[in-house]
Coordinates of C-alpha atoms in Angstrom, one line a residue:
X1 CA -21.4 -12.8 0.8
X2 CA -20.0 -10.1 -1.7
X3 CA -20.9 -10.4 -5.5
X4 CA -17.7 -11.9 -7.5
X5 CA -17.1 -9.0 -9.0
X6 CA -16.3 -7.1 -5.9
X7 CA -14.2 -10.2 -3.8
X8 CA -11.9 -10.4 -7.1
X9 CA -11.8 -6.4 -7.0
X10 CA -10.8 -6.9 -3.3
X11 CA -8.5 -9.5 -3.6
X12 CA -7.0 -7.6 -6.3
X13 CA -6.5 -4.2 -3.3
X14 CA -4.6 -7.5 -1.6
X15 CA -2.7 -9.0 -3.9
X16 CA -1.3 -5.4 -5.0
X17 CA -0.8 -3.9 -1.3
X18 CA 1.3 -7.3 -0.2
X19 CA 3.4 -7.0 -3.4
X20 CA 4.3 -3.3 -2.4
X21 CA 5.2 -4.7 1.8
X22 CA 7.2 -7.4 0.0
X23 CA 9.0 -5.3 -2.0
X24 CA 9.3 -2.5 0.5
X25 CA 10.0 -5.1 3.4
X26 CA 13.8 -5.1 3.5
X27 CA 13.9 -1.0 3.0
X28 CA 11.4 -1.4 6.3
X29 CA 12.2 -2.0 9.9
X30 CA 10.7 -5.4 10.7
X31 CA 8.0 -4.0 13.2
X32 CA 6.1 -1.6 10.6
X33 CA 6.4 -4.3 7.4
X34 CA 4.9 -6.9 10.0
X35 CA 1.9 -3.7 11.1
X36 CA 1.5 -3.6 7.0
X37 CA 0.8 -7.3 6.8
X38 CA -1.3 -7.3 9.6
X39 CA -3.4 -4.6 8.2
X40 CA -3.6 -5.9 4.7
X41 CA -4.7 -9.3 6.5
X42 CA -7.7 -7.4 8.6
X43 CA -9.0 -6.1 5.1
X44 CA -8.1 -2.3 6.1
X45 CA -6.4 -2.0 2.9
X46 CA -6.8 2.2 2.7
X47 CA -5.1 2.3 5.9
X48 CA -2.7 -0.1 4.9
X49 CA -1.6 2.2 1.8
X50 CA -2.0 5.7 3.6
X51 CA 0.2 4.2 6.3
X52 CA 2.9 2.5 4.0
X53 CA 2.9 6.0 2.2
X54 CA 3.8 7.7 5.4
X55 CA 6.4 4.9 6.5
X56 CA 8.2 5.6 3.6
X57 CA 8.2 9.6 3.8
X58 CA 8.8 9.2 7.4
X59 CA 11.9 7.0 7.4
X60 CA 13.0 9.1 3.8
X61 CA 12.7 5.9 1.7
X62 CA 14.4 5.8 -1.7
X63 CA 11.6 4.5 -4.0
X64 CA 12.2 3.7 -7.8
X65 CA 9.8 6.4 -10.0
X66 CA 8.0 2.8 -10.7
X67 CA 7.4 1.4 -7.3
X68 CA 6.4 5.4 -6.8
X69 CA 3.5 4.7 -9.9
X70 CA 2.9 1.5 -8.6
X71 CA 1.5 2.9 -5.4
X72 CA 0.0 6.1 -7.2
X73 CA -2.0 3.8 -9.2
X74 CA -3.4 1.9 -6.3
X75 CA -4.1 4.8 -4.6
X76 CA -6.0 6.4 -7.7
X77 CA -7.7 3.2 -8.2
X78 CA -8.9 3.2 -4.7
X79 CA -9.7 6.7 -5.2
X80 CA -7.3 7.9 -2.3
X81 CA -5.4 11.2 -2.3
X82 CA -1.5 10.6 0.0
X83 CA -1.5 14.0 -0.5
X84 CA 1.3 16.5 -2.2
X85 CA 4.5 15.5 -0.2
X86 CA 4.2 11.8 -1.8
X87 CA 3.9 13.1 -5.5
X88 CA 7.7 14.9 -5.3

């Protein structure tokens, strides 16, 4: 079993990464918000952000400069890169 430190830091990654599907969920088709969830729920929560990230560049999602720093901070946080194109 994982130290509390690290299931609280975990269940943070969570917490956040469902917050971003449900807000991103009716700018989503239902299919890849559902993929999201499932991922989230299987603990693949790096996959879960790099593939939201590419969801939304893909399908040429309007995002708020927030909800953009919202997911830049996860991704720092998690000590990802989503790469140039997500930063314009």
């Amino acid at each position: 079993m994982a130290p509390a430190h690290e299931q609280a830091y975990f269940e943070d990654l969570a917490g956040r990464l469902y917050g971003l599907v449900i807000i991103f969920s009716d700018r989503l088709p239902a299919d890849p918000a559902e993929w999201l969830h499932q991922v989230v729920d299987a603990g693949e929560y790096g996959l879960a952000l790099e593939d939201l990230a590419a969801m939304l560049a893909y399908d040429k999602i309007t995002i708020t400069d927030q909800e953009r720093g919202d997911i830049a901070a996860l991704a720092r946080q998690m000590r990802m890169d989503l790469g140039p194109s997500f930063y314009v």
